[in-house]
Each structure stands twice: as structure tokens, then as C-alpha cells.
Amino acid sequence: MTESIYMLEGSGGNIGVLVGNDGIIIIDDQFAPLTEKIKAALAKISNKPVKFVINTHFHGDHAGGNVNFGEQGAIILSHENARRRLTADYFFEAFKETQKASPYEALPKVTFADSVTFHMNGQTVHVFYAKNAHTDGDVIIHFKESNIFHCGDVFVRYGFPFIDQPAGGSIDGMIRAVERLIVVTNDQSKIIPGHGALSTKKDLVDYKNMLVTVRNRITDGMKQGKTLQQIADSDPLKGYVVIIDKWFFVQAIYNSLKK
Ligand SMILES: [Zn+2]
């Protein structure tokens, strides 16, 4: 993307990379079995060690490699809620899968509530909290001089996003975070989604419109006194790609709006 910033695609979430004389920062580290592949890809662009790993949130396809990078001496950072969630088993109802509590080496060594800024490799890297969006511990990373953003799973390209409502995610938080991004980006911005191809501001706008459309369909149903089942039967996700059973998406939005 630039001489010092890269995006690595693989089997988990997209990895953002900043290289230079001060050492490497990576944003997310996919699943633990992929660490060697990731390290091989990093070795092609830099001979420096990974100094910092930033977790965009606690999900295993983004933070699963922590155990390896943590053992090798990288300092892991996350939002305080993401670390708290990493300390316990977590059951994904939508996927019928349990993510095990992380061992100590895999836990973030540094946490923050609102934001943190790195000054490394000639870049100002601002990491800021997106409150109750995909989960309750999402952060977005802004490489200020390069006009590049890494959004974690607050912004994805696989269709309608998974909102982890039991882990504090909410449709309104997603919309707020994306609206904030739309304000701070321009037509030259390069936007790394949590999953999918490198994107533009226009993609963010389309994504926000999708979120707002579906939220409005569901709130309209709620105002009419419809039950969750009746709203799900009316297919509020109509017209959008949904990767798993639509029921879980409608339920997550409905529950987050009911609060
Ligand atoms: Zn996720």
C-alpha cells in the first residue's frame, strides 16, 4: 500500500502491517496455526522483529495468533473489554462453537479505554475505540500520514456483517462507528476491512446505507408491535448477502435495539 504499510490477506481477518527501523507493528494475527505463514510473509518485507500486535477485537480469527507472538516477546495491545473477553471461554451461539479462554502469554499486556497513539517508523498510528459496534471491544486504526484505516470487523466485505450482540455488539454502535469513519475519510483514503478486499470511502457509504436500511426495517416492525419471529419472517435482510442463518442476524439486531 505504501513503502511501510501493508495488508496481508489469509484465512482469518486481514492483517495490517507497519514496518521500518523501529520494528514491526501488526494489526491482528489470525489463527494460531497461521503464525509461521504470517512470519514468512513479514520476513519478505522486513528483517525487524514484531514489536507490537494490536487486536481489533477478541474473536479468534483476529486474535488467535496472540499465543505465538506473545510467547516470542511481542507486546500485545487491545481495548480493555477485548482483553477481558479473551480471559474467559466464549460460546458463539450463531456458529455453535466455543472459543477457549486464552493462556496468559496470549493476553494483551497493554489495554486502554479510549485511544492510544504510536509514533513509529515515521508514522502516527492512532488507535481508537468504536463503542459497542461488532463487539464491546472494537478498535479502529488510523495511519494518519498515509490516510489508511484498518477497521477490524466494524467494516467487512462479505455482505451483511455479523454483529456479536451477546458480546456487546449493536447495530446502532456499528452505524455510529461507520458514520464517524465517513467523516474522517476522503476519496483518497485506503480502508482495510476486517474481511475482504481493500476498500474506499464509497464502499463505507454503501455499507452504512445497508446497515441503516436493515435497522429501519426492523425498528418499523418493532413499532408495529411485531414479535422477533414475525420480523424475521418479513425478511428484513432482503437484498443483501448473509453468510449464515439469517435468523441470528435479525435476532442480534432486534436484541441490540430492544436494550
Ligand atoms: Zn469478529
PDB file of C-alpha atoms and ligand atoms in Angstrom:
ATOM      1  CA  MET A   1       0.000   0.000   0.000  1.00  0.00           C
ATOM      2  CA  THR A   2       2.959   2.265   0.810  1.00  0.00           C
ATOM      3  CA  GLU A   3       6.667   1.612   1.444  1.00  0.00           C
ATOM      4  CA  SER A   4       5.944   0.959   5.104  1.00  0.00           C
ATOM      5  CA  ILE A   5       2.302  -0.169   5.299  1.00  0.00           C
ATOM      6  CA  TYR A   6       0.956  -3.474   4.009  1.00  0.00           C
ATOM      7  CA  MET A   7      -2.205  -5.530   4.110  1.00  0.00           C
ATOM      8  CA  LEU A   8      -1.858  -9.318   4.385  1.00  0.00           C
ATOM      9  CA  GLU A   9      -4.824 -11.451   3.401  1.00  0.00           C
ATOM     10  CA  GLY A  10      -5.245 -15.012   4.580  1.00  0.00           C
ATOM     11  CA  SER A  11      -7.687 -17.380   6.211  1.00  0.00           C
ATOM     12  CA  GLY A  12      -8.693 -15.089   9.056  1.00  0.00           C
ATOM     13  CA  GLY A  13      -9.124 -11.359   9.340  1.00  0.00           C
ATOM     14  CA  ASN A  14      -6.986  -9.036   7.235  1.00  0.00           C
ATOM     15  CA  ILE A  15      -3.667  -8.142   8.838  1.00  0.00           C
ATOM     16  CA  GLY A  16      -2.352  -4.597   8.713  1.00  0.00           C
ATOM     17  CA  VAL A  17       1.425  -4.213   8.879  1.00  0.00           C
ATOM     18  CA  LEU A  18       3.674  -1.227   9.595  1.00  0.00           C
ATOM     19  CA  VAL A  19       7.396  -1.826   9.020  1.00  0.00           C
ATOM     20  CA  GLY A  20      10.502   0.312   9.442  1.00  0.00           C
ATOM     21  CA  ASN A  21      13.614   0.827  11.581  1.00  0.00           C
ATOM     22  CA  ASP A  22      11.638   0.918  14.820  1.00  0.00           C
ATOM     23  CA  GLY A  23      10.338  -2.634  14.302  1.00  0.00           C
ATOM     24  CA  ILE A  24       7.093  -4.116  13.095  1.00  0.00           C
ATOM     25  CA  ILE A  25       3.558  -3.445  14.276  1.00  0.00           C
ATOM     26  CA  ILE A  26       0.870  -5.872  13.135  1.00  0.00           C
ATOM     27  CA  ILE A  27      -2.856  -5.362  13.431  1.00  0.00           C
ATOM     28  CA  ASP A  28      -4.488  -8.727  14.160  1.00  0.00           C
ATOM     29  CA  ASP A  29      -2.801 -12.115  13.854  1.00  0.00           C
ATOM     30  CA  GLN A  30      -5.437 -14.543  12.506  1.00  0.00           C
ATOM     31  CA  PHE A  31      -5.452 -18.129  13.833  1.00  0.00           C
ATOM     32  CA  ALA A  32      -2.541 -19.692  15.734  1.00  0.00           C
ATOM     33  CA  PRO A  33      -1.727 -22.337  13.034  1.00  0.00           C
ATOM     34  CA  LEU A  34      -1.101 -19.495  10.564  1.00  0.00           C
ATOM     35  CA  THR A  35       1.660 -17.791  12.554  1.00  0.00           C
ATOM     36  CA  GLU A  36       4.521 -19.359  10.560  1.00  0.00           C
ATOM     37  CA  LYS A  37       2.921 -18.261   7.284  1.00  0.00           C
ATOM     38  CA  ILE A  38       2.431 -14.762   8.626  1.00  0.00           C
ATOM     39  CA  LYS A  39       6.037 -14.616   9.806  1.00  0.00           C
ATOM     40  CA  ALA A  40       7.253 -15.782   6.392  1.00  0.00           C
ATOM     41  CA  ALA A  41       5.221 -13.041   4.709  1.00  0.00           C
ATOM     42  CA  LEU A  42       6.605 -10.461   7.161  1.00  0.00           C
ATOM     43  CA  ALA A  43      10.184 -11.652   6.564  1.00  0.00           C
ATOM     44  CA  LYS A  44       9.769 -10.775   2.887  1.00  0.00           C
ATOM     45  CA  ILE A  45       9.099  -7.129   3.739  1.00  0.00           C
ATOM     46  CA  SER A  46      11.237  -6.539   6.844  1.00  0.00           C
ATOM     47  CA  ASN A  47      14.078  -8.134   8.809  1.00  0.00           C
ATOM     48  CA  LYS A  48      12.961  -6.480  12.057  1.00  0.00           C
ATOM     49  CA  PRO A  49      11.050  -8.266  14.843  1.00  0.00           C
ATOM     50  CA  VAL A  50       7.336  -7.868  15.558  1.00  0.00           C
ATOM     51  CA  LYS A  51       7.322  -5.426  18.488  1.00  0.00           C
ATOM     52  CA  PHE A  52       3.598  -4.793  18.842  1.00  0.00           C
ATOM     53  CA  VAL A  53       0.408  -6.672  17.998  1.00  0.00           C
ATOM     54  CA  ILE A  54      -2.820  -4.668  18.073  1.00  0.00           C
ATOM     55  CA  ASN A  55      -6.009  -6.744  18.414  1.00  0.00           C
ATOM     56  CA  THR A  56      -9.009  -5.099  16.744  1.00  0.00           C
ATOM     57  CA  HIS A  57     -11.253  -7.290  18.957  1.00  0.00           C
ATOM     58  CA  PHE A  58     -11.263 -10.641  20.777  1.00  0.00           C
ATOM     59  CA  HIS A  59     -12.508 -13.058  18.072  1.00  0.00           C
ATOM     60  CA  GLY A  60     -10.215 -15.999  17.337  1.00  0.00           C
ATOM     61  CA  ASP A  61      -9.875 -15.275  13.617  1.00  0.00           C
ATOM     62  CA  HIS A  62      -8.258 -11.952  14.596  1.00  0.00           C
ATOM     63  CA  ALA A  63      -6.511 -12.690  17.902  1.00  0.00           C
ATOM     64  CA  GLY A  64      -5.805 -16.437  17.640  1.00  0.00           C
ATOM     65  CA  GLY A  65      -2.134 -15.902  16.808  1.00  0.00           C
ATOM     66  CA  ASN A  66      -1.554 -13.958  20.041  1.00  0.00           C
ATOM     67  CA  VAL A  67      -0.283 -17.064  21.793  1.00  0.00           C
ATOM     68  CA  ASN A  68       2.657 -17.349  19.389  1.00  0.00           C
ATOM     69  CA  PHE A  69       3.509 -13.674  19.002  1.00  0.00           C
ATOM     70  CA  GLY A  70       3.128 -13.142  22.753  1.00  0.00           C
ATOM     71  CA  GLU A  71       5.479 -16.031  23.509  1.00  0.00           C
ATOM     72  CA  GLN A  72       8.013 -14.571  21.121  1.00  0.00           C
ATOM     73  CA  GLY A  73       8.089 -11.278  23.013  1.00  0.00           C
ATOM     74  CA  ALA A  74       5.727  -9.038  21.078  1.00  0.00           C
ATOM     75  CA  ILE A  75       3.700  -6.643  23.230  1.00  0.00           C
ATOM     76  CA  ILE A  76       0.003  -7.226  22.567  1.00  0.00           C
ATOM     77  CA  LEU A  77      -2.465  -4.341  22.920  1.00  0.00           C
ATOM     78  CA  SER A  78      -6.244  -4.261  22.896  1.00  0.00           C
ATOM     79  CA  HIS A  79      -9.236  -2.430  24.253  1.00  0.00           C
ATOM     80  CA  GLU A  80      -9.801  -3.364  27.905  1.00  0.00           C
ATOM     81  CA  ASN A  81     -13.085  -5.154  27.063  1.00  0.00           C
ATOM     82  CA  ALA A  82     -11.386  -7.283  24.402  1.00  0.00           C
ATOM     83  CA  ARG A  83      -8.781  -8.448  26.932  1.00  0.00           C
ATOM     84  CA  ARG A  84     -11.481  -9.208  29.478  1.00  0.00           C
ATOM     85  CA  ARG A  85     -13.312 -11.364  26.924  1.00  0.00           C
ATOM     86  CA  LEU A  86     -10.091 -13.171  25.987  1.00  0.00           C
ATOM     87  CA  THR A  87      -9.700 -14.290  29.623  1.00  0.00           C
ATOM     88  CA  ALA A  88     -12.864 -16.461  29.540  1.00  0.00           C
ATOM     89  CA  ASP A  89     -14.416 -19.178  27.378  1.00  0.00           C
ATOM     90  CA  TYR A  90     -16.881 -17.698  24.911  1.00  0.00           C
ATOM     91  CA  PHE A  91     -19.681 -19.603  23.159  1.00  0.00           C
ATOM     92  CA  PHE A  92     -20.755 -18.358  19.728  1.00  0.00           C
ATOM     93  CA  GLU A  93     -24.427 -19.255  19.527  1.00  0.00           C
ATOM     94  CA  ALA A  94     -24.577 -18.457  15.812  1.00  0.00           C
ATOM     95  CA  PHE A  95     -21.708 -20.836  14.983  1.00  0.00           C
ATOM     96  CA  LYS A  96     -22.266 -23.358  17.795  1.00  0.00           C
ATOM     97  CA  GLU A  97     -18.615 -23.004  18.665  1.00  0.00           C
ATOM     98  CA  THR A  98     -16.688 -22.244  21.836  1.00  0.00           C
ATOM     99  CA  GLN A  99     -13.606 -20.080  21.850  1.00  0.00           C
ATOM    100  CA  LYS A 100     -11.428 -21.165  24.742  1.00  0.00           C
ATOM    101  CA  ALA A 101     -10.013 -18.713  27.278  1.00  0.00           C
ATOM    102  CA  SER A 102      -6.559 -17.536  26.218  1.00  0.00           C
ATOM    103  CA  PRO A 103      -3.463 -18.615  28.128  1.00  0.00           C
ATOM    104  CA  TYR A 104      -1.529 -15.831  29.841  1.00  0.00           C
ATOM    105  CA  GLU A 105       1.022 -15.433  27.008  1.00  0.00           C
ATOM    106  CA  ALA A 106      -1.794 -14.693  24.575  1.00  0.00           C
ATOM    107  CA  LEU A 107      -3.393 -11.943  26.632  1.00  0.00           C
ATOM    108  CA  PRO A 108      -2.788  -8.281  25.833  1.00  0.00           C
ATOM    109  CA  LYS A 109      -0.085  -6.711  28.018  1.00  0.00           C
ATOM    110  CA  VAL A 110      -1.409  -3.204  27.446  1.00  0.00           C
ATOM    111  CA  THR A 111      -5.060  -2.142  27.409  1.00  0.00           C
ATOM    112  CA  PHE A 112      -6.792   1.185  27.039  1.00  0.00           C
ATOM    113  CA  ALA A 113     -10.336   2.556  27.341  1.00  0.00           C
ATOM    114  CA  ASP A 114     -10.453   5.207  24.638  1.00  0.00           C
ATOM    115  CA  SER A 115      -7.393   5.574  22.430  1.00  0.00           C
ATOM    116  CA  VAL A 116      -3.645   5.156  22.148  1.00  0.00           C
ATOM    117  CA  THR A 117      -1.151   6.577  19.660  1.00  0.00           C
ATOM    118  CA  PHE A 118       2.056   5.014  18.309  1.00  0.00           C
ATOM    119  CA  HIS A 119       4.860   7.130  16.883  1.00  0.00           C
ATOM    120  CA  MET A 120       6.911   4.587  14.987  1.00  0.00           C
ATOM    121  CA  ASN A 121       8.576   4.212  11.626  1.00  0.00           C
ATOM    122  CA  GLY A 122       7.780   7.806  10.714  1.00  0.00           C
ATOM    123  CA  GLN A 123       4.050   7.250  11.156  1.00  0.00           C
ATOM    124  CA  THR A 124       1.460   8.460  13.618  1.00  0.00           C
ATOM    125  CA  VAL A 125      -0.783   5.497  14.310  1.00  0.00           C
ATOM    126  CA  HIS A 126      -3.943   6.434  16.153  1.00  0.00           C
ATOM    127  CA  VAL A 127      -5.901   3.520  17.653  1.00  0.00           C
ATOM    128  CA  PHE A 128      -9.381   4.460  18.838  1.00  0.00           C
ATOM    129  CA  TYR A 129     -12.360   2.744  20.397  1.00  0.00           C
ATOM    130  CA  ALA A 130     -15.574   2.048  18.473  1.00  0.00           C
ATOM    131  CA  LYS A 131     -18.104   1.638  21.265  1.00  0.00           C
ATOM    132  CA  ASN A 132     -20.490  -1.359  21.166  1.00  0.00           C
ATOM    133  CA  ALA A 133     -20.175  -2.000  17.436  1.00  0.00           C
ATOM    134  CA  HIS A 134     -19.210  -5.525  16.281  1.00  0.00           C
ATOM    135  CA  THR A 135     -18.438  -6.373  19.967  1.00  0.00           C
ATOM    136  CA  ASP A 136     -17.868  -4.193  23.050  1.00  0.00           C
ATOM    137  CA  GLY A 137     -14.106  -4.085  22.465  1.00  0.00           C
ATOM    138  CA  ASP A 138     -13.515  -2.950  18.876  1.00  0.00           C
ATOM    139  CA  VAL A 139     -10.788  -0.555  17.846  1.00  0.00           C
ATOM    140  CA  ILE A 140     -10.094   1.185  14.543  1.00  0.00           C
ATOM    141  CA  ILE A 141      -6.561   2.067  13.487  1.00  0.00           C
ATOM    142  CA  HIS A 142      -5.705   5.223  11.543  1.00  0.00           C
ATOM    143  CA  PHE A 143      -2.304   5.676   9.885  1.00  0.00           C
ATOM    144  CA  LYS A 144      -2.547   9.446   9.809  1.00  0.00           C
ATOM    145  CA  GLU A 145       0.157  10.483   7.321  1.00  0.00           C
ATOM    146  CA  SER A 146      -0.827   7.730   4.887  1.00  0.00           C
ATOM    147  CA  ASN A 147      -4.610   8.164   5.081  1.00  0.00           C
ATOM    148  CA  ILE A 148      -5.035   4.424   5.688  1.00  0.00           C
ATOM    149  CA  PHE A 149      -7.530   2.856   8.089  1.00  0.00           C
ATOM    150  CA  HIS A 150      -7.888  -0.676   9.485  1.00  0.00           C
ATOM    151  CA  CYS A 151     -11.446  -1.220  10.671  1.00  0.00           C
ATOM    152  CA  GLY A 152     -11.452  -4.738  12.110  1.00  0.00           C
ATOM    153  CA  ASP A 153     -14.891  -6.309  11.827  1.00  0.00           C
ATOM    154  CA  VAL A 154     -16.700  -2.992  12.223  1.00  0.00           C
ATOM    155  CA  PHE A 155     -16.429  -2.938   8.410  1.00  0.00           C
ATOM    156  CA  VAL A 156     -16.423  -6.157   6.361  1.00  0.00           C
ATOM    157  CA  ARG A 157     -16.990  -7.050   2.701  1.00  0.00           C
ATOM    158  CA  TYR A 158     -18.689 -10.455   2.935  1.00  0.00           C
ATOM    159  CA  GLY A 159     -22.176  -8.921   2.871  1.00  0.00           C
ATOM    160  CA  PHE A 160     -24.241  -8.032   5.890  1.00  0.00           C
ATOM    161  CA  PRO A 161     -21.926  -8.008   8.946  1.00  0.00           C
ATOM    162  CA  PHE A 162     -22.042 -10.393  11.879  1.00  0.00           C
ATOM    163  CA  ILE A 163     -22.905  -8.366  14.985  1.00  0.00           C
ATOM    164  CA  ASP A 164     -21.857 -10.198  18.143  1.00  0.00           C
ATOM    165  CA  GLN A 165     -24.670  -8.872  20.300  1.00  0.00           C
ATOM    166  CA  PRO A 166     -24.102 -11.222  23.268  1.00  0.00           C
ATOM    167  CA  ALA A 167     -20.533  -9.815  23.377  1.00  0.00           C
ATOM    168  CA  GLY A 168     -21.779  -6.243  23.468  1.00  0.00           C
ATOM    169  CA  GLY A 169     -22.159  -5.550  19.749  1.00  0.00           C
ATOM    170  CA  SER A 170     -25.049  -3.419  18.499  1.00  0.00           C
ATOM    171  CA  ILE A 171     -26.441  -2.197  15.194  1.00  0.00           C
ATOM    172  CA  ASP A 172     -26.508   1.418  16.406  1.00  0.00           C
ATOM    173  CA  GLY A 173     -22.873   1.198  17.508  1.00  0.00           C
ATOM    174  CA  MET A 174     -21.893  -0.194  14.088  1.00  0.00           C
ATOM    175  CA  ILE A 175     -23.703   2.647  12.360  1.00  0.00           C
ATOM    176  CA  ARG A 176     -22.149   5.272  14.649  1.00  0.00           C
ATOM    177  CA  ALA A 177     -18.647   3.896  14.073  1.00  0.00           C
ATOM    178  CA  VAL A 178     -19.106   3.837  10.298  1.00  0.00           C
ATOM    179  CA  GLU A 179     -20.565   7.362  10.303  1.00  0.00           C
ATOM    180  CA  ARG A 180     -17.516   8.535  12.229  1.00  0.00           C
ATOM    181  CA  LEU A 181     -15.271   6.871   9.650  1.00  0.00           C
ATOM    182  CA  ILE A 182     -17.160   8.527   6.808  1.00  0.00           C
ATOM    183  CA  VAL A 183     -16.456  11.903   8.422  1.00  0.00           C
ATOM    184  CA  VAL A 184     -12.715  11.325   8.786  1.00  0.00           C
ATOM    185  CA  THR A 185     -12.082   9.663   5.405  1.00  0.00           C
ATOM    186  CA  ASN A 186     -11.926  11.149   1.913  1.00  0.00           C
ATOM    187  CA  ASP A 187     -11.877   9.806  -1.647  1.00  0.00           C
ATOM    188  CA  GLN A 188      -8.135   9.068  -1.378  1.00  0.00           C
ATOM    189  CA  SER A 189      -8.438   7.030   1.839  1.00  0.00           C
ATOM    190  CA  LYS A 190      -7.498   3.358   1.731  1.00  0.00           C
ATOM    191  CA  ILE A 191      -9.679   1.286   4.001  1.00  0.00           C
ATOM    192  CA  ILE A 192      -8.724  -2.181   5.196  1.00  0.00           C
ATOM    193  CA  PRO A 193     -11.857  -4.140   6.133  1.00  0.00           C
ATOM    194  CA  GLY A 194     -11.821  -6.915   8.719  1.00  0.00           C
ATOM    195  CA  HIS A 195     -12.524  -9.362   5.887  1.00  0.00           C
ATOM    196  CA  GLY A 196     -12.421  -8.811   2.125  1.00  0.00           C
ATOM    197  CA  ALA A 197     -10.716  -6.558  -0.373  1.00  0.00           C
ATOM    198  CA  LEU A 198      -9.130  -3.168   0.220  1.00  0.00           C
ATOM    199  CA  SER A 199     -11.912  -0.592   0.089  1.00  0.00           C
ATOM    200  CA  THR A 200     -12.774   3.064  -0.424  1.00  0.00           C
ATOM    201  CA  LYS A 201     -14.920   5.686   1.217  1.00  0.00           C
ATOM    202  CA  LYS A 202     -17.663   4.915  -1.299  1.00  0.00           C
ATOM    203  CA  ASP A 203     -17.725   1.318  -0.037  1.00  0.00           C
ATOM    204  CA  LEU A 204     -18.130   2.633   3.515  1.00  0.00           C
ATOM    205  CA  VAL A 205     -21.078   4.778   2.433  1.00  0.00           C
ATOM    206  CA  ASP A 206     -22.767   1.819   0.688  1.00  0.00           C
ATOM    207  CA  TYR A 207     -22.158  -0.292   3.792  1.00  0.00           C
ATOM    208  CA  LYS A 208     -23.656   2.340   6.088  1.00  0.00           C
ATOM    209  CA  ASN A 209     -26.736   2.566   3.853  1.00  0.00           C
ATOM    210  CA  MET A 210     -27.173  -1.204   4.092  1.00  0.00           C
ATOM    211  CA  LEU A 211     -26.949  -1.087   7.907  1.00  0.00           C
ATOM    212  CA  VAL A 212     -29.422   1.780   8.130  1.00  0.00           C
ATOM    213  CA  THR A 213     -31.877   0.116   5.716  1.00  0.00           C
ATOM    214  CA  VAL A 214     -31.955  -3.113   7.706  1.00  0.00           C
ATOM    215  CA  ARG A 215     -32.138  -1.322  11.052  1.00  0.00           C
ATOM    216  CA  ASN A 216     -35.102   0.728   9.827  1.00  0.00           C
ATOM    217  CA  ARG A 217     -36.936  -2.342   8.553  1.00  0.00           C
ATOM    218  CA  ILE A 218     -36.528  -3.964  11.977  1.00  0.00           C
ATOM    219  CA  THR A 219     -37.460  -0.862  14.021  1.00  0.00           C
ATOM    220  CA  ASP A 220     -40.546  -0.398  11.815  1.00  0.00           C
ATOM    221  CA  GLY A 221     -41.590  -3.935  12.674  1.00  0.00           C
ATOM    222  CA  MET A 222     -40.964  -3.300  16.378  1.00  0.00           C
ATOM    223  CA  LYS A 223     -43.045  -0.110  16.273  1.00  0.00           C
ATOM    224  CA  GLN A 224     -45.880  -2.126  14.740  1.00  0.00           C
ATOM    225  CA  GLY A 225     -45.669  -4.460  17.725  1.00  0.00           C
ATOM    226  CA  LYS A 226     -44.357  -7.432  15.751  1.00  0.00           C
ATOM    227  CA  THR A 227     -42.558 -10.234  17.558  1.00  0.00           C
ATOM    228  CA  LEU A 228     -38.987 -11.196  16.713  1.00  0.00           C
ATOM    229  CA  GLN A 229     -40.334 -14.184  14.776  1.00  0.00           C
ATOM    230  CA  GLN A 230     -42.756 -12.014  12.795  1.00  0.00           C
ATOM    231  CA  ILE A 231     -39.978  -9.556  11.983  1.00  0.00           C
ATOM    232  CA  ALA A 232     -37.643 -12.376  10.928  1.00  0.00           C
ATOM    233  CA  ASP A 233     -40.439 -13.797   8.726  1.00  0.00           C
ATOM    234  CA  SER A 234     -40.736 -10.426   6.955  1.00  0.00           C
ATOM    235  CA  ASP A 235     -37.098 -10.897   5.805  1.00  0.00           C
ATOM    236  CA  PRO A 236     -35.553  -7.533   6.788  1.00  0.00           C
ATOM    237  CA  LEU A 237     -32.224  -8.640   5.241  1.00  0.00           C
ATOM    238  CA  LYS A 238     -33.840  -8.972   1.830  1.00  0.00           C
ATOM    239  CA  GLY A 239     -31.484  -7.934  -0.978  1.00  0.00           C
ATOM    240  CA  TYR A 240     -28.262  -8.465   1.000  1.00  0.00           C
ATOM    241  CA  VAL A 241     -25.768 -11.312   1.177  1.00  0.00           C
ATOM    242  CA  VAL A 242     -25.916 -13.137   4.520  1.00  0.00           C
ATOM    243  CA  ILE A 243     -23.236 -15.729   5.308  1.00  0.00           C
ATOM    244  CA  ILE A 244     -25.019 -17.767   7.968  1.00  0.00           C
ATOM    245  CA  ASP A 245     -28.618 -18.370   9.035  1.00  0.00           C
ATOM    246  CA  LYS A 246     -30.401 -15.001   8.735  1.00  0.00           C
ATOM    247  CA  TRP A 247     -32.218 -15.681  11.992  1.00  0.00           C
ATOM    248  CA  PHE A 248     -29.087 -14.950  14.061  1.00  0.00           C
ATOM    249  CA  PHE A 249     -28.523 -11.630  12.313  1.00  0.00           C
ATOM    250  CA  VAL A 250     -32.105 -10.486  12.828  1.00  0.00           C
ATOM    251  CA  GLN A 251     -32.047 -11.655  16.441  1.00  0.00           C
ATOM    252  CA  ALA A 252     -28.793  -9.794  17.142  1.00  0.00           C
ATOM    253  CA  ILE A 253     -30.146  -6.543  15.715  1.00  0.00           C
ATOM    254  CA  TYR A 254     -33.518  -6.951  17.413  1.00  0.00           C
ATOM    255  CA  ASN A 255     -31.900  -7.646  20.808  1.00  0.00           C
ATOM    256  CA  SER A 256     -29.494  -4.724  20.475  1.00  0.00           C
ATOM    257  CA  LEU A 257     -32.390  -2.366  19.618  1.00  0.00           C
ATOM    258  CA  LYS A 258     -34.561  -3.630  22.457  1.00  0.00           C
ATOM    259  CA  LYS A 259     -31.968  -2.517  25.035  1.00  0.00           C
TER     260      LYS A 259
HETATM  261 ZN    ZN B   1     -15.072 -10.617  14.576  1.00  0.00          ZN
END
